[in-house]
Amino acid sequence: MTDTQHLVSRLPNDIGGLPSETVQRIDHELEPWEKRCHALADVLDFHKIINTEEKRCGVEALGSEMVGKLSYYERWIVAFANILFRKGILTPTELALKMKEVEERWSHVGNDS
Amino acid sequence: MVEPHHDHDHDHEGHDHPHAEIAEAGRPGYYDIMETAVRELLIERKMIRADEIRRQIEVIDSRTPALGAKVVARAWVDPRFKARLLANGRTACEELGISFYDDTELIVLENTPEVHNLIVCTLCSCYPRPVLGLPPDWYKLKPYRARAVSEPRAVLAEFGTEISQDVEIRVSDSTAMVRYLVLPMRPDGTDSYSEQQLADLVTRDAMIGVIPVQLQGE
């Protein structure tokens, strides 16, 4: 096998059967934004704007570095943004401007509270 | 959990954690802001409505393993229901008033003295959410997803579950469209239990297949 063959034969999500560590039985309550992100995913699916399979492929398309380093719902929201760009529903500029607007709503909250 | 970045694949060292840093100051993090921005843009374009998001959050909150437990207990006390459940999981759950808010199929896998079932989603996190709610983090993380299909007995042992070597273990890998639910074996000594008492014994992990249903205190 060449050094790169495994990159071709297995995409980042395709981990079934690989060696891995002991299962740690961890869980957490979703943060509010994570729950909103999940609800957004469901609503996008209901309207056939982004279905579950497109979401999964969108996460895979983030590449192994982002898949490895972003948390579960971080991967989802970034994948949604990319899919919406690709479908021509949003542009990166529109999202950047809206994110700036949202961030400025919090400008009264200090960094050192 | 104290660690906010629970879901990283054990790759914490040396990266920026903008979300954690900003969250400490009471301000939303980068991805939180991105979620709000995407949602608001889609609402402004009238592609989705704010009340749909609110309603779906309520639906998510309403789905817990208690629903699956009700299905399992009914199957234990009503053989005809059980037959319908095994024939078509979705329509049988709908009989009990459990709606499916997505277009997934549900296949119910019966544990027997000969076969023990385990469910996984190796590719991501597909899970029978209408009847169990959201999956636990360990179900979504690499160790379970990677190993459940190749060394299920070792994985089960990590949950304290020893399955006899003469019992076949079947692992079912979920997809975007097909979800599974394990129908565990009814424990001995429960002949006098009411349906509700039986339902109270049935846990989320038993319906994933990583543990059997046990009597309380066992």
mmCIF file of C-alpha atoms in Angstrom:
data_model
loop_
_atom_site.group_PDB
_atom_site.id
_atom_site.type_symbol
_atom_site.label_atom_id
_atom_site.label_comp_id
_atom_site.label_asym_id
_atom_site.label_seq_id
_atom_site.Cartn_x
_atom_site.Cartn_y
_atom_site.Cartn_z
ATOM 1 C CA MET A 1 0.000 0.000 0.000
ATOM 2 C CA THR A 2 1.291 3.474 -0.826
ATOM 3 C CA ASP A 3 1.489 6.202 1.799
ATOM 4 C CA THR A 4 -1.573 7.891 0.410
ATOM 5 C CA GLN A 5 -3.789 4.939 -0.509
ATOM 6 C CA HIS A 6 -5.701 5.050 2.764
ATOM 7 C CA LEU A 7 -6.708 8.647 2.021
ATOM 8 C CA VAL A 8 -8.394 7.495 -1.168
ATOM 9 C CA SER A 9 -10.025 4.345 0.140
ATOM 10 C CA ARG A 10 -11.417 5.918 3.315
ATOM 11 C CA LEU A 11 -13.032 9.320 3.550
ATOM 12 C CA PRO A 12 -12.887 11.032 6.966
ATOM 13 C CA ASN A 13 -16.273 9.740 8.194
ATOM 14 C CA ASP A 14 -15.615 6.153 7.145
ATOM 15 C CA ILE A 15 -14.156 4.808 10.360
ATOM 16 C CA GLY A 16 -16.062 1.550 10.825
ATOM 17 C CA GLY A 17 -13.645 -1.265 11.653
ATOM 18 C CA LEU A 18 -10.633 0.939 12.351
ATOM 19 C CA PRO A 19 -8.686 0.422 15.572
ATOM 20 C CA SER A 20 -9.560 2.923 18.281
ATOM 21 C CA GLU A 21 -9.453 3.518 21.996
ATOM 22 C CA THR A 22 -11.633 2.150 24.785
ATOM 23 C CA VAL A 23 -15.183 3.514 24.767
ATOM 24 C CA GLN A 24 -15.573 6.226 27.397
ATOM 25 C CA ARG A 25 -19.218 6.578 28.342
ATOM 26 C CA ILE A 26 -19.316 10.344 28.080
ATOM 27 C CA ASP A 27 -22.312 12.529 27.425
ATOM 28 C CA HIS A 28 -23.323 16.152 27.938
ATOM 29 C CA GLU A 29 -26.407 18.327 27.899
ATOM 30 C CA LEU A 30 -26.546 20.258 24.652
ATOM 31 C CA GLU A 31 -25.659 23.928 24.827
ATOM 32 C CA PRO A 32 -28.505 26.196 23.646
ATOM 33 C CA TRP A 33 -26.845 26.929 20.312
ATOM 34 C CA GLU A 34 -26.218 23.217 19.758
ATOM 35 C CA LYS A 35 -29.896 22.476 20.252
ATOM 36 C CA ARG A 36 -30.833 25.321 17.892
ATOM 37 C CA CYS A 37 -28.382 23.910 15.372
ATOM 38 C CA HIS A 38 -30.049 20.514 15.641
ATOM 39 C CA ALA A 39 -33.498 22.064 15.194
ATOM 40 C CA LEU A 40 -32.169 24.014 12.199
ATOM 41 C CA ALA A 41 -30.913 20.767 10.677
ATOM 42 C CA ASP A 42 -34.337 19.175 11.069
ATOM 43 C CA VAL A 43 -36.137 22.182 9.586
ATOM 44 C CA LEU A 44 -33.692 22.319 6.646
ATOM 45 C CA ASP A 45 -34.465 18.641 6.063
ATOM 46 C CA PHE A 46 -38.250 19.177 6.264
ATOM 47 C CA HIS A 47 -38.033 21.826 3.561
ATOM 48 C CA LYS A 48 -35.626 19.743 1.471
ATOM 49 C CA ILE A 49 -33.134 22.593 1.576
ATOM 50 C CA ILE A 50 -30.452 20.279 3.014
ATOM 51 C CA ASN A 51 -31.339 16.645 3.654
ATOM 52 C CA THR A 52 -29.597 14.296 6.079
ATOM 53 C CA GLU A 53 -27.424 12.704 3.419
ATOM 54 C CA GLU A 54 -26.342 16.080 2.059
ATOM 55 C CA LYS A 55 -25.455 17.101 5.600
ATOM 56 C CA ARG A 56 -23.342 13.985 6.111
ATOM 57 C CA CYS A 57 -21.562 14.541 2.778
ATOM 58 C CA GLY A 58 -21.112 18.211 3.698
ATOM 59 C CA VAL A 59 -19.388 17.216 6.922
ATOM 60 C CA GLU A 60 -17.175 14.774 5.049
ATOM 61 C CA ALA A 61 -16.274 17.495 2.549
ATOM 62 C CA LEU A 62 -14.821 19.564 5.395
ATOM 63 C CA GLY A 63 -11.778 17.305 5.194
ATOM 64 C CA SER A 64 -10.087 15.275 7.860
ATOM 65 C CA GLU A 65 -8.472 18.197 9.695
ATOM 66 C CA MET A 66 -11.756 20.011 10.361
ATOM 67 C CA VAL A 67 -13.592 16.747 10.986
ATOM 68 C CA GLY A 68 -10.947 15.939 13.586
ATOM 69 C CA LYS A 69 -10.754 19.340 15.269
ATOM 70 C CA LEU A 70 -14.272 20.769 15.194
ATOM 71 C CA SER A 71 -16.901 19.542 17.621
ATOM 72 C CA TYR A 72 -20.015 17.748 16.395
ATOM 73 C CA TYR A 73 -22.320 20.733 15.968
ATOM 74 C CA GLU A 74 -19.466 22.981 14.835
ATOM 75 C CA ARG A 75 -19.044 20.580 11.931
ATOM 76 C CA TRP A 76 -22.753 20.741 11.189
ATOM 77 C CA ILE A 77 -23.067 24.527 11.032
ATOM 78 C CA VAL A 78 -19.942 24.919 8.900
ATOM 79 C CA ALA A 79 -21.200 22.190 6.570
ATOM 80 C CA PHE A 80 -24.589 23.939 6.299
ATOM 81 C CA ALA A 81 -22.919 27.223 5.387
ATOM 82 C CA ASN A 82 -20.819 25.546 2.697
ATOM 83 C CA ILE A 83 -23.803 23.676 1.241
ATOM 84 C CA LEU A 84 -25.874 26.881 1.171
ATOM 85 C CA PHE A 85 -23.024 28.650 -0.659
ATOM 86 C CA ARG A 86 -22.762 25.820 -3.154
ATOM 87 C CA LYS A 87 -26.493 25.869 -3.813
ATOM 88 C CA GLY A 88 -26.383 29.617 -4.376
ATOM 89 C CA ILE A 89 -28.767 30.262 -1.460
ATOM 90 C CA LEU A 90 -26.248 32.350 0.492
ATOM 91 C CA THR A 91 -22.926 33.927 -0.366
ATOM 92 C CA PRO A 92 -19.878 33.987 1.912
ATOM 93 C CA THR A 93 -20.074 37.786 2.004
ATOM 94 C CA GLU A 94 -23.690 37.770 3.160
ATOM 95 C CA LEU A 95 -22.858 35.347 5.921
ATOM 96 C CA ALA A 96 -19.787 37.321 7.002
ATOM 97 C CA LEU A 97 -21.799 40.554 7.198
ATOM 98 C CA LYS A 98 -24.611 38.877 9.142
ATOM 99 C CA MET A 99 -22.131 37.305 11.560
ATOM 100 C CA LYS A 100 -20.601 40.727 12.148
ATOM 101 C CA GLU A 101 -24.057 42.151 12.839
ATOM 102 C CA VAL A 102 -24.873 39.339 15.277
ATOM 103 C CA GLU A 103 -21.542 39.749 17.036
ATOM 104 C CA GLU A 104 -22.087 43.488 17.462
ATOM 105 C CA ARG A 105 -25.296 42.812 19.394
ATOM 106 C CA TRP A 106 -23.018 41.520 22.132
ATOM 107 C CA SER A 107 -20.530 44.391 22.031
ATOM 108 C CA HIS A 108 -21.851 45.738 25.361
ATOM 109 C CA VAL A 109 -20.745 42.525 27.093
ATOM 110 C CA GLY A 110 -17.189 42.869 28.331
ATOM 111 C CA ASN A 111 -14.403 40.417 27.717
ATOM 112 C CA ASP A 112 -13.301 40.318 31.321
ATOM 113 C CA SER A 113 -16.578 39.733 33.165
ATOM 114 C CA MET B 1 -18.790 17.437 31.710
ATOM 115 C CA VAL B 2 -16.592 20.423 32.282
ATOM 116 C CA GLU B 3 -14.831 20.246 28.949
ATOM 117 C CA PRO B 4 -16.959 22.182 26.453
ATOM 118 C CA HIS B 5 -15.300 20.614 23.465
ATOM 119 C CA HIS B 6 -16.494 17.147 24.303
ATOM 120 C CA ASP B 7 -16.753 16.054 20.778
ATOM 121 C CA HIS B 8 -13.304 16.517 19.403
ATOM 122 C CA ASP B 9 -11.722 13.297 18.416
ATOM 123 C CA HIS B 10 -9.221 13.455 21.232
ATOM 124 C CA ASP B 11 -7.283 16.121 19.488
ATOM 125 C CA HIS B 12 -7.331 19.026 21.877
ATOM 126 C CA GLU B 13 -3.760 20.081 22.114
ATOM 127 C CA GLY B 14 -2.492 23.251 20.569
ATOM 128 C CA HIS B 15 -5.655 24.536 18.845
ATOM 129 C CA ASP B 16 -7.564 27.717 19.296
ATOM 130 C CA HIS B 17 -10.779 27.338 21.185
ATOM 131 C CA PRO B 18 -12.522 30.581 20.315
ATOM 132 C CA HIS B 19 -15.871 29.278 21.494
ATOM 133 C CA ALA B 20 -14.651 28.394 24.962
ATOM 134 C CA GLU B 21 -12.742 31.631 25.349
ATOM 135 C CA ILE B 22 -15.581 33.901 24.358
ATOM 136 C CA ALA B 23 -18.245 31.880 26.150
ATOM 137 C CA GLU B 24 -16.426 32.544 29.399
ATOM 138 C CA ALA B 25 -17.115 36.247 28.960
ATOM 139 C CA GLY B 26 -20.825 35.605 28.351
ATOM 140 C CA ARG B 27 -20.566 36.305 24.646
ATOM 141 C CA PRO B 28 -21.489 33.773 22.000
ATOM 142 C CA GLY B 29 -18.650 31.956 20.299
ATOM 143 C CA TYR B 30 -17.815 31.868 16.617
ATOM 144 C CA TYR B 31 -19.967 28.850 15.783
ATOM 145 C CA ASP B 32 -22.844 30.047 17.952
ATOM 146 C CA ILE B 33 -22.784 33.334 15.984
ATOM 147 C CA MET B 34 -22.593 31.393 12.712
ATOM 148 C CA GLU B 35 -25.695 29.396 13.659
ATOM 149 C CA THR B 36 -27.629 32.543 14.484
ATOM 150 C CA ALA B 37 -26.501 34.218 11.266
ATOM 151 C CA VAL B 38 -27.394 31.277 9.001
ATOM 152 C CA ARG B 39 -30.779 30.877 10.662
ATOM 153 C CA GLU B 40 -31.632 34.579 10.470
ATOM 154 C CA LEU B 41 -30.595 34.843 6.815
ATOM 155 C CA LEU B 42 -32.806 31.889 5.893
ATOM 156 C CA ILE B 43 -35.705 33.379 7.862
ATOM 157 C CA GLU B 44 -35.216 36.747 6.105
ATOM 158 C CA ARG B 45 -35.362 34.930 2.767
ATOM 159 C CA LYS B 46 -38.589 33.242 3.930
ATOM 160 C CA MET B 47 -37.109 29.783 3.348
ATOM 161 C CA ILE B 48 -37.773 28.782 6.959
ATOM 162 C CA ARG B 49 -39.767 30.373 9.793
ATOM 163 C CA ALA B 50 -38.649 31.226 13.301
ATOM 164 C CA ASP B 51 -41.629 29.410 14.791
ATOM 165 C CA GLU B 52 -40.595 26.206 12.986
ATOM 166 C CA ILE B 53 -37.256 26.288 14.810
ATOM 167 C CA ARG B 54 -38.956 26.933 18.152
ATOM 168 C CA ARG B 55 -41.428 24.150 17.507
ATOM 169 C CA GLN B 56 -38.677 21.704 16.525
ATOM 170 C CA ILE B 57 -36.746 22.482 19.710
ATOM 171 C CA GLU B 58 -39.901 21.484 21.601
ATOM 172 C CA VAL B 59 -40.130 18.286 19.580
ATOM 173 C CA ILE B 60 -36.474 17.467 20.311
ATOM 174 C CA ASP B 61 -37.071 18.079 24.017
ATOM 175 C CA SER B 62 -40.147 15.844 23.977
ATOM 176 C CA ARG B 63 -38.249 12.790 22.667
ATOM 177 C CA THR B 64 -36.670 10.681 25.382
ATOM 178 C CA PRO B 65 -35.909 6.974 25.871
ATOM 179 C CA ALA B 66 -39.193 6.734 27.822
ATOM 180 C CA LEU B 67 -40.953 6.517 24.448
ATOM 181 C CA GLY B 68 -38.831 3.581 23.323
ATOM 182 C CA ALA B 69 -39.354 1.944 26.720
ATOM 183 C CA LYS B 70 -43.116 2.189 26.247
ATOM 184 C CA VAL B 71 -42.793 0.451 22.865
ATOM 185 C CA VAL B 72 -40.629 -2.326 24.327
ATOM 186 C CA ALA B 73 -42.970 -2.937 27.282
ATOM 187 C CA ARG B 74 -45.979 -3.119 24.973
ATOM 188 C CA ALA B 75 -44.171 -5.644 22.778
ATOM 189 C CA TRP B 76 -43.406 -7.771 25.847
ATOM 190 C CA VAL B 77 -47.049 -7.919 26.959
ATOM 191 C CA ASP B 78 -48.793 -8.008 23.572
ATOM 192 C CA PRO B 79 -47.509 -10.624 21.109
ATOM 193 C CA ARG B 80 -49.639 -9.288 18.295
ATOM 194 C CA PHE B 81 -48.238 -5.795 18.780
ATOM 195 C CA LYS B 82 -44.765 -7.311 18.848
ATOM 196 C CA ALA B 83 -45.397 -9.013 15.508
ATOM 197 C CA ARG B 84 -46.516 -5.712 13.991
ATOM 198 C CA LEU B 85 -43.519 -3.926 15.544
ATOM 199 C CA LEU B 86 -41.057 -6.388 14.044
ATOM 200 C CA ALA B 87 -42.837 -6.185 10.683
ATOM 201 C CA ASN B 88 -42.833 -2.374 10.562
ATOM 202 C CA GLY B 89 -41.295 -0.444 13.428
ATOM 203 C CA ARG B 90 -42.518 2.923 12.318
ATOM 204 C CA THR B 91 -46.212 2.158 11.915
ATOM 205 C CA ALA B 92 -46.279 0.175 15.172
ATOM 206 C CA CYS B 93 -44.755 3.121 17.067
ATOM 207 C CA GLU B 94 -47.269 5.419 15.419
ATOM 208 C CA GLU B 95 -50.025 3.192 16.834
ATOM 209 C CA LEU B 96 -48.773 4.252 20.273
ATOM 210 C CA GLY B 97 -48.962 7.901 19.306
ATOM 211 C CA ILE B 98 -45.233 8.311 18.607
ATOM 212 C CA SER B 99 -44.972 10.464 15.502
ATOM 213 C CA PHE B 100 -42.001 10.326 13.151
ATOM 214 C CA TYR B 101 -41.011 13.865 12.351
ATOM 215 C CA ASP B 102 -38.521 12.721 9.733
ATOM 216 C CA ASP B 103 -38.850 10.317 6.824
ATOM 217 C CA THR B 104 -36.780 7.529 8.313
ATOM 218 C CA GLU B 105 -37.634 3.852 8.363
ATOM 219 C CA LEU B 106 -37.424 2.020 11.715
ATOM 220 C CA ILE B 107 -36.339 -1.611 11.918
ATOM 221 C CA VAL B 108 -36.786 -3.244 15.329
ATOM 222 C CA LEU B 109 -34.287 -6.013 16.092
ATOM 223 C CA GLU B 110 -35.358 -8.648 18.591
ATOM 224 C CA ASN B 111 -32.849 -10.049 21.046
ATOM 225 C CA THR B 112 -33.313 -13.762 21.726
ATOM 226 C CA PRO B 113 -31.345 -16.430 23.603
ATOM 227 C CA GLU B 114 -29.592 -17.081 20.267
ATOM 228 C CA VAL B 115 -29.012 -13.548 18.950
ATOM 229 C CA HIS B 116 -27.873 -10.315 20.583
ATOM 230 C CA ASN B 117 -28.267 -7.121 18.560
ATOM 231 C CA LEU B 118 -26.211 -3.964 18.732
ATOM 232 C CA ILE B 119 -26.773 -0.738 16.790
ATOM 233 C CA VAL B 120 -24.190 1.765 15.584
ATOM 234 C CA CYS B 121 -23.726 4.428 12.942
ATOM 235 C CA THR B 122 -20.180 4.048 11.663
ATOM 236 C CA LEU B 123 -20.407 7.029 9.304
ATOM 237 C CA CYS B 124 -21.836 9.593 11.685
ATOM 238 C CA SER B 125 -24.608 9.524 14.273
ATOM 239 C CA CYS B 126 -27.827 8.153 12.768
ATOM 240 C CA TYR B 127 -30.068 7.042 15.619
ATOM 241 C CA PRO B 128 -33.787 6.336 16.174
ATOM 242 C CA ARG B 129 -34.401 9.864 17.455
ATOM 243 C CA PRO B 130 -38.204 9.838 17.298
ATOM 244 C CA VAL B 131 -38.267 7.043 19.906
ATOM 245 C CA LEU B 132 -35.018 7.603 21.866
ATOM 246 C CA GLY B 133 -34.250 11.318 21.580
ATOM 247 C CA LEU B 134 -30.727 12.471 20.784
ATOM 248 C CA PRO B 135 -27.846 9.985 20.966
ATOM 249 C CA PRO B 136 -25.302 10.133 23.800
ATOM 250 C CA ASP B 137 -21.888 11.546 22.943
ATOM 251 C CA TRP B 138 -20.137 8.177 23.120
ATOM 252 C CA TYR B 139 -22.409 6.913 20.321
ATOM 253 C CA LYS B 140 -21.118 9.747 18.104
ATOM 254 C CA LEU B 141 -17.437 9.408 18.937
ATOM 255 C CA LYS B 142 -14.785 7.379 17.175
ATOM 256 C CA PRO B 143 -14.113 4.530 19.633
ATOM 257 C CA TYR B 144 -17.681 3.193 19.552
ATOM 258 C CA ARG B 145 -18.253 3.856 15.847
ATOM 259 C CA ALA B 146 -14.950 2.328 14.785
ATOM 260 C CA ARG B 147 -14.925 -0.748 16.987
ATOM 261 C CA ALA B 148 -18.574 -1.800 17.357
ATOM 262 C CA VAL B 149 -18.509 -3.465 13.940
ATOM 263 C CA SER B 150 -15.146 -5.211 14.233
ATOM 264 C CA GLU B 151 -14.925 -6.219 17.894
ATOM 265 C CA PRO B 152 -18.438 -5.979 19.340
ATOM 266 C CA ARG B 153 -17.722 -8.367 22.217
ATOM 267 C CA ALA B 154 -14.834 -6.207 23.409
ATOM 268 C CA VAL B 155 -16.993 -3.081 23.134
ATOM 269 C CA LEU B 156 -19.831 -4.764 25.033
ATOM 270 C CA ALA B 157 -17.387 -5.808 27.743
ATOM 271 C CA GLU B 158 -16.496 -2.123 28.199
ATOM 272 C CA PHE B 159 -20.166 -1.595 29.081
ATOM 273 C CA GLY B 160 -19.953 -4.494 31.522
ATOM 274 C CA THR B 161 -21.877 -6.794 29.197
ATOM 275 C CA GLU B 162 -20.635 -10.347 28.659
ATOM 276 C CA ILE B 163 -22.405 -12.240 25.918
ATOM 277 C CA SER B 164 -21.971 -16.012 25.860
ATOM 278 C CA GLN B 165 -19.811 -17.291 22.988
ATOM 279 C CA ASP B 166 -22.683 -19.438 21.708
ATOM 280 C CA VAL B 167 -24.852 -16.341 21.212
ATOM 281 C CA GLU B 168 -24.518 -14.683 17.824
ATOM 282 C CA ILE B 169 -23.880 -10.942 17.923
ATOM 283 C CA ARG B 170 -25.400 -8.951 15.082
ATOM 284 C CA VAL B 171 -24.317 -5.364 14.580
ATOM 285 C CA SER B 172 -26.596 -3.158 12.480
ATOM 286 C CA ASP B 173 -25.109 -0.037 10.897
ATOM 287 C CA SER B 174 -27.644 2.789 10.633
ATOM 288 C CA THR B 175 -28.045 5.091 7.633
ATOM 289 C CA ALA B 176 -29.695 8.425 6.924
ATOM 290 C CA MET B 177 -32.871 6.593 5.946
ATOM 291 C CA VAL B 178 -32.838 3.366 7.981
ATOM 292 C CA ARG B 179 -32.660 3.436 11.769
ATOM 293 C CA TYR B 180 -32.674 0.541 14.214
ATOM 294 C CA LEU B 181 -34.010 -0.081 17.700
ATOM 295 C CA VAL B 182 -33.134 -3.128 19.802
ATOM 296 C CA LEU B 183 -36.009 -5.002 21.427
ATOM 297 C CA PRO B 184 -34.241 -6.395 24.503
ATOM 298 C CA MET B 185 -35.171 -9.662 26.194
ATOM 299 C CA ARG B 186 -37.690 -9.402 29.010
ATOM 300 C CA PRO B 187 -35.911 -10.253 32.264
ATOM 301 C CA ASP B 188 -36.939 -13.316 34.229
ATOM 302 C CA GLY B 189 -38.949 -12.699 37.370
ATOM 303 C CA THR B 190 -41.167 -10.017 35.851
ATOM 304 C CA ASP B 191 -44.328 -12.061 35.256
ATOM 305 C CA SER B 192 -46.273 -10.041 37.791
ATOM 306 C CA TYR B 193 -45.083 -6.641 36.508
ATOM 307 C CA SER B 194 -47.498 -4.157 35.006
ATOM 308 C CA GLU B 195 -46.744 -2.703 31.590
ATOM 309 C CA GLN B 196 -45.603 0.537 33.248
ATOM 310 C CA GLN B 197 -43.357 -1.328 35.681
ATOM 311 C CA LEU B 198 -41.810 -3.144 32.728
ATOM 312 C CA ALA B 199 -41.294 0.128 30.852
ATOM 313 C CA ASP B 200 -39.516 1.545 33.897
ATOM 314 C CA LEU B 201 -36.885 -1.207 33.582
ATOM 315 C CA VAL B 202 -36.014 -0.407 29.959
ATOM 316 C CA THR B 203 -33.057 1.939 29.487
ATOM 317 C CA ARG B 204 -31.651 3.799 26.516
ATOM 318 C CA ASP B 205 -28.510 1.682 26.527
ATOM 319 C CA ALA B 206 -30.561 -1.525 26.466
ATOM 320 C CA MET B 207 -32.330 -0.277 23.339
ATOM 321 C CA ILE B 208 -28.953 0.490 21.707
ATOM 322 C CA GLY B 209 -27.960 -3.048 22.676
ATOM 323 C CA VAL B 210 -24.926 -2.322 24.852
ATOM 324 C CA ILE B 211 -26.518 -3.687 28.038
ATOM 325 C CA PRO B 212 -29.358 -6.102 28.827
ATOM 326 C CA VAL B 213 -32.492 -5.041 30.694
ATOM 327 C CA GLN B 214 -31.962 -5.815 34.351
ATOM 328 C CA LEU B 215 -34.172 -5.798 37.411
ATOM 329 C CA GLN B 216 -33.564 -2.748 39.562
ATOM 330 C CA GLY B 217 -30.823 -3.342 42.086
ATOM 331 C CA GLU B 218 -29.530 -6.306 40.137
#
